[in-house]
Short mmCIF file of C-alpha atoms in Angstrom, two decimals:
data_model
loop_
_atom_site.label_atom_id
_atom_site.label_comp_id
_atom_site.label_asym_id
_atom_site.label_seq_id
_atom_site.Cartn_x
_atom_site.Cartn_y
_atom_site.Cartn_z
CA MET A 1 -44.21 -27.78 -24.62
CA GLN A 2 -42.98 -25.87 -27.63
CA THR A 3 -39.76 -23.94 -27.02
CA TYR A 4 -39.17 -20.78 -29.05
CA GLN A 5 -35.98 -18.89 -29.95
CA TYR A 6 -35.41 -15.17 -30.44
CA LEU A 7 -34.54 -13.57 -33.81
CA ALA A 8 -31.53 -11.33 -34.45
CA GLY A 9 -29.95 -10.61 -37.81
CA GLY A 10 -31.90 -13.34 -39.56
CA GLU A 11 -30.76 -16.03 -37.08
CA TRP A 12 -32.90 -17.93 -34.59
CA LEU A 13 -30.94 -18.07 -31.36
CA ASP A 14 -31.26 -19.77 -27.98
CA THR A 15 -31.14 -18.22 -24.52
CA ASP A 16 -29.99 -19.77 -21.27
CA GLN A 17 -33.34 -19.12 -19.59
CA HIS A 18 -36.97 -19.26 -20.68
CA LEU A 19 -40.38 -18.10 -19.44
CA ASP A 20 -43.54 -20.20 -19.51
CA SER A 21 -46.37 -18.90 -21.66
CA ASP A 22 -49.85 -19.89 -20.47
CA ASP A 23 -52.91 -20.99 -22.41
CA PRO A 24 -55.67 -18.80 -20.87
CA TYR A 25 -58.39 -21.28 -21.82
CA LEU A 26 -56.68 -24.13 -20.00
CA GLY A 27 -54.99 -22.04 -17.32
CA ALA A 28 -51.73 -23.91 -17.84
CA PRO A 29 -48.37 -23.45 -19.64
CA TRP A 30 -48.21 -24.53 -23.27
CA ALA A 31 -44.95 -22.97 -24.57
CA ARG A 32 -41.62 -21.54 -23.46
CA ILE A 33 -40.31 -18.21 -24.74
CA PRO A 34 -36.75 -16.84 -24.55
CA ARG A 35 -35.92 -14.80 -21.46
CA CYS A 36 -33.77 -12.22 -23.23
CA GLY A 37 -31.51 -9.82 -21.38
CA THR A 38 -29.07 -7.05 -22.17
CA ALA A 39 -26.77 -9.22 -24.31
CA GLU A 40 -29.59 -10.54 -26.50
CA VAL A 41 -31.10 -7.07 -26.87
CA ASP A 42 -27.75 -5.63 -27.87
CA ARG A 43 -27.28 -8.33 -30.50
CA ALA A 44 -30.73 -7.65 -31.98
CA VAL A 45 -30.30 -3.85 -32.00
CA ARG A 46 -26.87 -4.06 -33.58
CA ALA A 47 -28.22 -6.41 -36.24
CA ALA A 48 -30.99 -3.92 -36.99
CA HIS A 49 -28.49 -1.06 -37.11
CA ALA A 50 -26.21 -2.99 -39.47
CA ALA A 51 -29.12 -3.76 -41.81
CA PHE A 52 -30.10 -0.09 -41.78
CA SER A 53 -26.66 1.42 -42.29
CA GLU A 54 -24.66 -1.26 -44.12
CA GLY A 55 -26.82 -4.18 -45.18
CA PRO A 56 -29.04 -4.81 -48.18
CA TRP A 57 -31.90 -2.84 -46.63
CA SER A 58 -29.92 0.38 -46.89
CA ARG A 59 -29.66 -0.18 -50.64
CA PHE A 60 -33.36 -0.84 -51.23
CA THR A 61 -35.16 1.86 -53.14
CA ALA A 62 -38.50 3.06 -51.84
CA THR A 63 -40.26 1.20 -54.65
CA GLU A 64 -38.44 -2.01 -53.75
CA ARG A 65 -39.52 -1.60 -50.13
CA GLY A 66 -43.10 -1.33 -51.34
CA HIS A 67 -42.80 -4.55 -53.36
CA LEU A 68 -41.38 -6.37 -50.34
CA MET A 69 -44.18 -5.17 -48.07
CA ARG A 70 -46.79 -6.46 -50.49
CA ARG A 71 -45.10 -9.87 -50.38
CA MET A 72 -45.21 -9.69 -46.58
CA GLY A 73 -48.96 -9.20 -46.76
CA GLU A 74 -49.30 -12.13 -49.14
CA VAL A 75 -47.39 -14.59 -46.96
CA MET A 76 -49.32 -13.41 -43.91
CA VAL A 77 -52.61 -14.23 -45.64
CA ALA A 78 -51.26 -17.60 -46.78
CA ASN A 79 -50.36 -18.45 -43.17
CA ALA A 80 -53.33 -16.75 -41.50
CA GLU A 81 -54.81 -19.90 -39.96
CA ARG A 82 -51.46 -20.91 -38.45
CA LEU A 83 -50.94 -17.45 -36.97
CA ALA A 84 -54.49 -17.18 -35.63
CA ALA A 85 -54.24 -20.60 -33.97
CA VAL A 86 -51.07 -19.63 -32.14
CA GLU A 87 -52.43 -16.27 -30.99
CA THR A 88 -55.63 -17.86 -29.70
CA ARG A 89 -53.62 -20.48 -27.83
CA ASP A 90 -51.26 -17.88 -26.37
CA ASN A 91 -53.58 -15.08 -25.26
CA GLY A 92 -57.09 -16.53 -25.50
CA LYS A 93 -58.37 -14.09 -28.10
CA ARG A 94 -61.26 -15.51 -30.10
CA THR A 95 -60.14 -16.95 -33.43
CA CYS A 96 -63.13 -15.33 -35.11
CA ASP A 97 -61.71 -11.95 -34.05
CA ILE A 98 -58.22 -12.67 -35.41
CA LEU A 99 -58.66 -14.36 -38.78
CA PRO A 100 -60.69 -11.64 -40.55
CA GLY A 101 -58.04 -9.07 -39.67
CA LEU A 102 -55.16 -11.18 -40.96
CA THR A 103 -56.85 -11.75 -44.28
CA GLY A 104 -58.45 -8.30 -44.53
CA GLY A 105 -57.59 -5.15 -42.63
CA LEU A 106 -54.02 -6.07 -41.67
CA ARG A 107 -53.25 -7.15 -45.20
CA ASP A 108 -54.60 -3.75 -46.23
CA SER A 109 -52.15 -2.10 -43.81
CA PHE A 110 -49.21 -3.60 -45.69
CA ASP A 111 -50.72 -2.59 -49.03
CA TYR A 112 -51.49 0.95 -47.86
CA TYR A 113 -48.00 1.68 -46.58
CA ALA A 114 -46.41 -0.15 -49.50
CA GLY A 115 -48.16 2.39 -51.70
CA LEU A 116 -46.86 5.27 -49.58
CA ALA A 117 -43.25 4.05 -49.53
CA ASP A 118 -42.22 5.86 -52.73
CA LYS A 119 -44.34 8.94 -52.08
CA VAL A 120 -42.49 10.42 -49.12
CA GLU A 121 -41.48 13.74 -50.61
CA GLY A 122 -39.53 16.77 -49.43
CA THR A 123 -40.23 20.45 -49.91
CA VAL A 124 -38.47 23.53 -51.33
CA PRO A 125 -39.26 26.35 -48.89
CA PRO A 126 -38.71 29.91 -50.18
CA THR A 127 -35.83 31.72 -48.50
CA GLY A 128 -36.02 35.23 -49.90
CA ARG A 129 -32.56 34.76 -51.39
CA PRO A 130 -32.67 33.79 -55.06
CA THR A 131 -29.10 32.44 -55.03
CA ILE A 132 -29.77 29.86 -52.30
CA LEU A 133 -31.62 26.58 -52.79
CA ASN A 134 -33.26 25.53 -49.54
CA TYR A 135 -34.86 22.08 -49.40
CA THR A 136 -36.00 19.46 -46.91
CA THR A 137 -35.56 15.71 -47.31
CA PRO A 138 -37.38 13.29 -44.96
CA VAL A 139 -35.08 10.49 -43.81
CA PRO A 140 -35.79 7.39 -41.71
CA TYR A 141 -34.91 7.36 -38.02
CA GLY A 142 -32.94 4.10 -38.11
CA VAL A 143 -33.63 1.40 -35.53
CA ILE A 144 -37.18 1.47 -34.13
CA ALA A 145 -37.98 -0.28 -30.84
CA ALA A 146 -41.56 -1.51 -31.18
CA ILE A 147 -43.08 -2.72 -27.90
CA THR A 148 -46.49 -4.39 -28.18
CA ALA A 149 -49.23 -5.42 -25.76
CA TRP A 150 -50.62 -8.86 -24.94
CA ASN A 151 -54.21 -8.29 -26.03
CA SER A 152 -53.64 -8.13 -29.82
CA PRO A 153 -49.95 -8.89 -30.50
CA LEU A 154 -50.17 -9.44 -34.26
CA LEU A 155 -52.46 -6.50 -34.96
CA ILE A 156 -50.33 -4.07 -32.97
CA ALA A 157 -47.06 -5.40 -34.40
CA ILE A 158 -48.28 -4.94 -37.98
CA TRP A 159 -49.58 -1.44 -37.26
CA LYS A 160 -46.07 -0.57 -36.09
CA LEU A 161 -44.10 -2.51 -38.70
CA ALA A 162 -45.85 -1.30 -41.83
CA PRO A 163 -45.20 2.47 -41.55
CA ALA A 164 -41.74 1.93 -40.04
CA LEU A 165 -40.59 -0.29 -42.92
CA ALA A 166 -42.22 1.89 -45.58
CA ALA A 167 -40.10 4.81 -44.40
CA GLY A 168 -36.93 2.72 -44.53
CA ASN A 169 -36.38 1.96 -40.85
CA THR A 170 -35.46 -1.37 -39.29
CA VAL A 171 -37.30 -2.75 -36.27
CA VAL A 172 -36.69 -4.64 -33.05
CA LEU A 173 -40.01 -6.02 -31.84
CA LYS A 174 -40.53 -6.72 -28.15
CA PRO A 175 -43.92 -8.37 -27.45
CA SER A 176 -45.38 -8.74 -23.97
CA GLU A 177 -43.98 -11.64 -21.96
CA HIS A 178 -47.60 -12.78 -21.53
CA ALA A 179 -48.14 -13.28 -25.29
CA SER A 180 -45.01 -13.55 -27.40
CA ALA A 181 -45.57 -16.73 -29.40
CA SER A 182 -47.64 -15.30 -32.26
CA THR A 183 -45.07 -12.56 -32.88
CA LEU A 184 -42.29 -15.16 -33.06
CA GLU A 185 -44.40 -17.27 -35.43
CA PHE A 186 -45.06 -14.19 -37.56
CA ALA A 187 -41.35 -13.44 -37.83
CA ASP A 188 -40.80 -17.02 -38.96
CA VAL A 189 -43.56 -16.72 -41.57
CA LEU A 190 -42.01 -13.53 -42.99
CA ALA A 191 -38.94 -15.49 -44.05
CA GLU A 192 -41.11 -16.64 -46.97
CA ALA A 193 -41.16 -13.01 -48.17
CA ASP A 194 -37.35 -12.98 -48.57
CA LEU A 195 -36.96 -10.30 -45.93
CA PRO A 196 -33.30 -9.17 -45.64
CA PRO A 197 -31.60 -10.24 -42.38
CA GLY A 198 -31.83 -7.71 -39.58
CA VAL A 199 -34.77 -5.73 -40.94
CA ILE A 200 -37.11 -7.31 -38.38
CA ASN A 201 -35.74 -8.73 -35.12
CA VAL A 202 -37.67 -10.11 -32.14
CA VAL A 203 -36.62 -10.23 -28.50
CA THR A 204 -38.84 -11.51 -25.70
CA GLY A 205 -38.77 -11.39 -21.94
CA LEU A 206 -39.58 -9.26 -18.95
CA GLY A 207 -39.89 -5.49 -19.06
CA THR A 208 -37.02 -4.77 -16.68
CA GLU A 209 -34.68 -7.35 -18.24
CA CYS A 210 -35.52 -6.96 -21.93
CA GLY A 211 -37.74 -3.93 -22.51
CA GLN A 212 -35.68 -1.48 -20.47
CA PRO A 213 -32.30 -2.21 -22.14
CA LEU A 214 -34.05 -2.01 -25.51
CA VAL A 215 -35.49 1.45 -24.81
CA GLU A 216 -32.20 2.65 -23.33
CA HIS A 217 -29.98 1.33 -26.13
CA PRO A 218 -28.00 4.17 -27.75
CA LEU A 219 -28.59 2.83 -31.27
CA VAL A 220 -32.39 2.92 -30.90
CA ARG A 221 -33.61 6.10 -32.54
CA LYS A 222 -37.34 5.92 -31.82
CA VAL A 223 -39.66 3.98 -29.51
CA SER A 224 -43.20 2.95 -30.36
CA PHE A 225 -45.02 1.64 -27.28
CA THR A 226 -48.48 0.19 -26.73
CA GLY A 227 -49.50 -0.69 -23.19
CA SER A 228 -50.61 0.72 -19.88
CA ALA A 229 -50.18 4.29 -18.69
CA GLU A 230 -47.85 2.99 -15.98
CA GLY A 231 -45.72 1.24 -18.58
CA GLY A 232 -45.75 4.33 -20.77
CA ARG A 233 -44.40 6.48 -17.96
CA ALA A 234 -41.56 4.02 -17.39
CA VAL A 235 -40.71 3.96 -21.10
CA ALA A 236 -40.73 7.75 -21.29
CA ARG A 237 -38.33 8.00 -18.33
CA GLU A 238 -35.95 5.45 -19.83
CA ALA A 239 -36.03 6.98 -23.31
CA ALA A 240 -35.36 10.44 -21.91
CA ALA A 241 -31.76 9.56 -21.06
CA ASN A 242 -30.91 9.50 -24.78
CA LEU A 243 -33.60 12.03 -25.79
CA THR A 244 -35.19 9.20 -27.83
CA PRO A 245 -38.59 10.26 -29.20
CA CYS A 246 -41.55 8.07 -28.27
CA THR A 247 -44.97 7.41 -29.75
CA MET A 248 -47.40 5.83 -27.31
CA GLU A 249 -50.88 4.35 -27.30
CA LEU A 250 -52.00 3.86 -23.72
CA GLY A 251 -55.63 2.80 -23.88
CA GLY A 252 -58.52 4.76 -22.41
CA LYS A 253 -61.95 4.72 -20.80
CA SER A 254 -64.17 5.01 -23.85
CA PRO A 255 -67.80 6.10 -23.47
CA GLN A 256 -70.82 4.74 -25.30
CA ILE A 257 -73.49 7.43 -25.24
CA VAL A 258 -77.14 6.35 -25.42
CA PHE A 259 -79.77 9.00 -26.13
CA ASP A 260 -83.49 8.69 -25.50
CA ASP A 261 -84.51 8.36 -29.16
CA VAL A 262 -82.79 5.02 -29.78
CA ASP A 263 -84.15 1.65 -30.78
CA LEU A 264 -83.60 0.07 -27.35
CA ASP A 265 -82.62 -3.40 -28.57
CA VAL A 266 -80.18 -2.02 -31.11
CA ALA A 267 -78.59 0.17 -28.44
CA VAL A 268 -78.35 -2.64 -25.89
CA TYR A 269 -76.72 -5.07 -28.30
CA GLY A 270 -74.46 -2.29 -29.55
CA VAL A 271 -73.24 -1.42 -26.05
CA ALA A 272 -72.81 -5.10 -25.10
CA GLY A 273 -70.95 -5.78 -28.33
CA GLY A 274 -68.72 -2.79 -27.67
CA ILE A 275 -67.14 -4.36 -24.61
CA PHE A 276 -67.96 -8.00 -23.86
CA PRO A 277 -66.87 -10.23 -26.81
CA PRO A 278 -63.10 -9.67 -26.22
CA SER A 279 -63.83 -9.59 -22.47
CA GLY A 280 -63.07 -5.89 -22.48
CA GLN A 281 -59.44 -6.48 -23.43
CA SER A 282 -59.28 -3.82 -26.09
CA CYS A 283 -57.98 -0.26 -26.04
CA ILE A 284 -61.28 0.92 -27.50
CA SER A 285 -63.64 -1.07 -25.27
CA GLY A 286 -66.71 1.00 -24.46
CA SER A 287 -66.41 0.53 -20.72
CA ARG A 288 -68.67 3.47 -19.75
CA ALA A 289 -72.28 3.66 -20.87
CA LEU A 290 -73.70 7.18 -20.47
CA VAL A 291 -77.48 6.63 -20.69
CA HIS A 292 -80.21 9.28 -20.83
CA GLU A 293 -82.13 9.25 -17.56
CA SER A 294 -85.52 8.82 -19.22
CA ILE A 295 -84.59 5.37 -20.58
CA LEU A 296 -82.03 4.28 -18.00
CA ASP A 297 -84.16 1.73 -16.16
CA ALA A 298 -85.48 0.10 -19.33
CA PHE A 299 -82.01 0.04 -20.86
CA VAL A 300 -80.43 -1.62 -17.82
CA GLU A 301 -83.24 -4.19 -17.54
CA ARG A 302 -82.81 -5.24 -21.18
CA LEU A 303 -79.01 -5.17 -20.92
CA VAL A 304 -79.06 -7.55 -17.95
CA GLU A 305 -81.25 -9.95 -19.97
CA VAL A 306 -78.84 -9.87 -22.91
CA VAL A 307 -75.75 -10.29 -20.73
CA GLY A 308 -77.40 -13.25 -19.01
CA GLU A 309 -77.63 -15.06 -22.34
CA ALA A 310 -73.85 -15.06 -22.84
CA SER A 311 -71.84 -18.14 -21.99
CA PRO A 312 -68.10 -18.90 -22.08
CA ALA A 313 -66.66 -21.34 -24.57
CA ALA A 314 -63.34 -22.29 -26.07
CA PRO A 315 -62.02 -19.24 -27.98
CA THR A 316 -61.63 -21.46 -31.06
CA GLU A 317 -65.40 -22.02 -31.16
CA PRO A 318 -67.18 -19.81 -33.73
CA GLY A 319 -70.04 -19.23 -31.26
CA ALA A 320 -67.90 -18.23 -28.28
CA HIS A 321 -69.69 -15.24 -26.73
CA TYR A 322 -66.66 -13.97 -24.85
CA ALA A 323 -62.99 -14.75 -24.42
CA PRO A 324 -60.94 -15.78 -21.39
CA ILE A 325 -58.75 -13.24 -19.64
CA ALA A 326 -55.33 -13.32 -21.27
CA ASN A 327 -53.19 -13.99 -18.18
CA ARG A 328 -53.52 -14.76 -14.49
CA PRO A 329 -52.15 -11.47 -13.11
CA HIS A 330 -54.68 -9.52 -15.16
CA TYR A 331 -57.50 -11.88 -14.14
CA ASP A 332 -56.74 -11.11 -10.49
CA ARG A 333 -56.52 -7.38 -11.28
CA ILE A 334 -59.99 -7.34 -12.87
CA LEU A 335 -61.56 -9.07 -9.87
CA SER A 336 -59.90 -6.53 -7.57
CA HIS A 337 -61.44 -3.69 -9.63
CA VAL A 338 -64.85 -5.33 -9.23
CA ALA A 339 -64.43 -5.63 -5.46
CA ALA A 340 -63.32 -1.99 -5.24
CA ALA A 341 -66.38 -0.83 -7.19
CA VAL A 342 -68.68 -2.59 -4.74
CA ALA A 343 -66.79 -1.03 -1.83
CA ASP A 344 -67.22 2.41 -3.44
CA GLY A 345 -71.01 1.98 -3.54
CA ALA A 346 -71.63 0.90 -7.13
CA ARG A 347 -74.35 -1.75 -7.49
CA CYS A 348 -73.60 -4.91 -9.48
CA VAL A 349 -76.64 -6.04 -11.48
CA ALA A 350 -74.95 -8.67 -13.68
CA GLY A 351 -71.90 -10.87 -13.26
CA GLY A 352 -69.39 -9.74 -10.72
CA GLY A 353 -67.12 -12.74 -10.36
CA PRO A 354 -65.35 -15.66 -12.01
CA ALA A 355 -67.36 -17.35 -14.76
CA ALA A 356 -68.16 -21.04 -14.81
CA HIS A 357 -65.52 -22.94 -16.75
CA PRO A 358 -66.55 -23.98 -20.24
CA GLU A 359 -66.27 -27.64 -21.16
CA GLY A 360 -62.63 -28.64 -21.51
CA GLY A 361 -61.29 -25.45 -20.00
CA ASP A 362 -59.92 -24.58 -16.59
CA GLY A 363 -58.71 -21.08 -17.33
CA TRP A 364 -59.42 -17.48 -16.44
CA PHE A 365 -62.97 -16.44 -17.32
CA VAL A 366 -64.75 -13.47 -15.74
CA GLU A 367 -68.49 -13.01 -16.04
CA PRO A 368 -69.71 -10.07 -18.13
CA THR A 369 -70.30 -7.55 -15.37
CA VAL A 370 -72.57 -4.49 -15.24
CA PHE A 371 -72.49 -1.81 -12.55
CA VAL A 372 -75.17 0.83 -11.99
CA ASP A 373 -75.49 3.68 -9.48
CA VAL A 374 -72.04 4.72 -10.69
CA THR A 375 -70.89 8.30 -10.16
CA PRO A 376 -68.10 10.02 -12.10
CA ASP A 377 -65.82 10.20 -9.06
CA MET A 378 -65.71 6.41 -8.60
CA ALA A 379 -62.62 4.52 -9.75
CA ILE A 380 -64.80 2.19 -11.84
CA ALA A 381 -65.87 5.24 -13.90
CA ARG A 382 -62.36 6.67 -14.27
CA GLU A 383 -59.83 3.84 -14.39
CA GLU A 384 -59.33 1.43 -17.27
CA VAL A 385 -60.28 -2.05 -16.02
CA PHE A 386 -59.43 -3.66 -19.38
CA GLY A 387 -61.93 -6.38 -18.62
CA PRO A 388 -65.59 -7.31 -19.13
CA VAL A 389 -66.83 -4.66 -16.70
CA LEU A 390 -69.30 -1.99 -17.82
CA ALA A 391 -70.06 1.09 -15.71
CA VAL A 392 -73.48 2.60 -16.45
CA LEU A 393 -73.86 6.30 -15.60
CA ARG A 394 -77.03 8.35 -15.62
#
């Protein structure tokens, strides 16, 4: 198994303990990640603070930051296949969903914020006193704690990194313990962009051992968190001790609304495509279908046919219809949501259990699942399953 190190101040460092990282397609460990604790977090935060306040980063002009960010985008594109392969191995996300982003939209994120870096301007508010000059100057926070989720580690990390660096901050990244490898690989790739030491640091490990001391660290000036509502509440409580501001993205229960004037096939494939390919493991999965009563029966009948055509495959396969569940605890959680929906009176018309293993795999696949006779008060209509489970409401 590959053993990773954590990154602090431009140095790759070992820890005394490690955590296994599982391959969701195989259902078995493939790598070991550092089990960082308070000491490792402190080293990373202090390295970020030194780079911000004393190091070469503090002397970069806004234009120079923009040039550096463009180089970051270039080296990401040059290493896109390597990064996509690691992320697929680590969290089971389909390679065909990762590569286009690395070479397209995520590259554009670096370019977009690189262009904004030297356009952060202040204002001169009128005071009513002609002898006084009153002006505002935006300044960076300092050290940003960026905590990412396991479903799309690279995408979320880049969405956090690009604006933070453009404004002149430094960052300590903390990916989920269930999918840390691609973030560590990405940090290694960025060395090719001549990134100053300490600008980006990466610590990995459990939430209580690594995430909590990161959020509570007195030198962290802002927290950016992506994850569950439960995790967000914990982060908010921990950050409150130092009055550290937080920005959070906590998922949702997105509706897909189907009116009675649609092309039925287009609507069915649209709704299926809005949730099942990533196995529902997306913050914007359309996990509720609100269907006009006059076409409900026809819509469900066609949807069941389409869902029945899907089959699991290795996430590296271009024709993989849907991905494995990213980790075992979440796999069990999805199946418990399905069982609870049945107990609440929802009727399962497709899927509803573990999927047959694709050739070569022994991992965590759940069948694309469709529930009907769902009412708004049911948990399956209100709670985010974050899995391939669609609730159809009249």
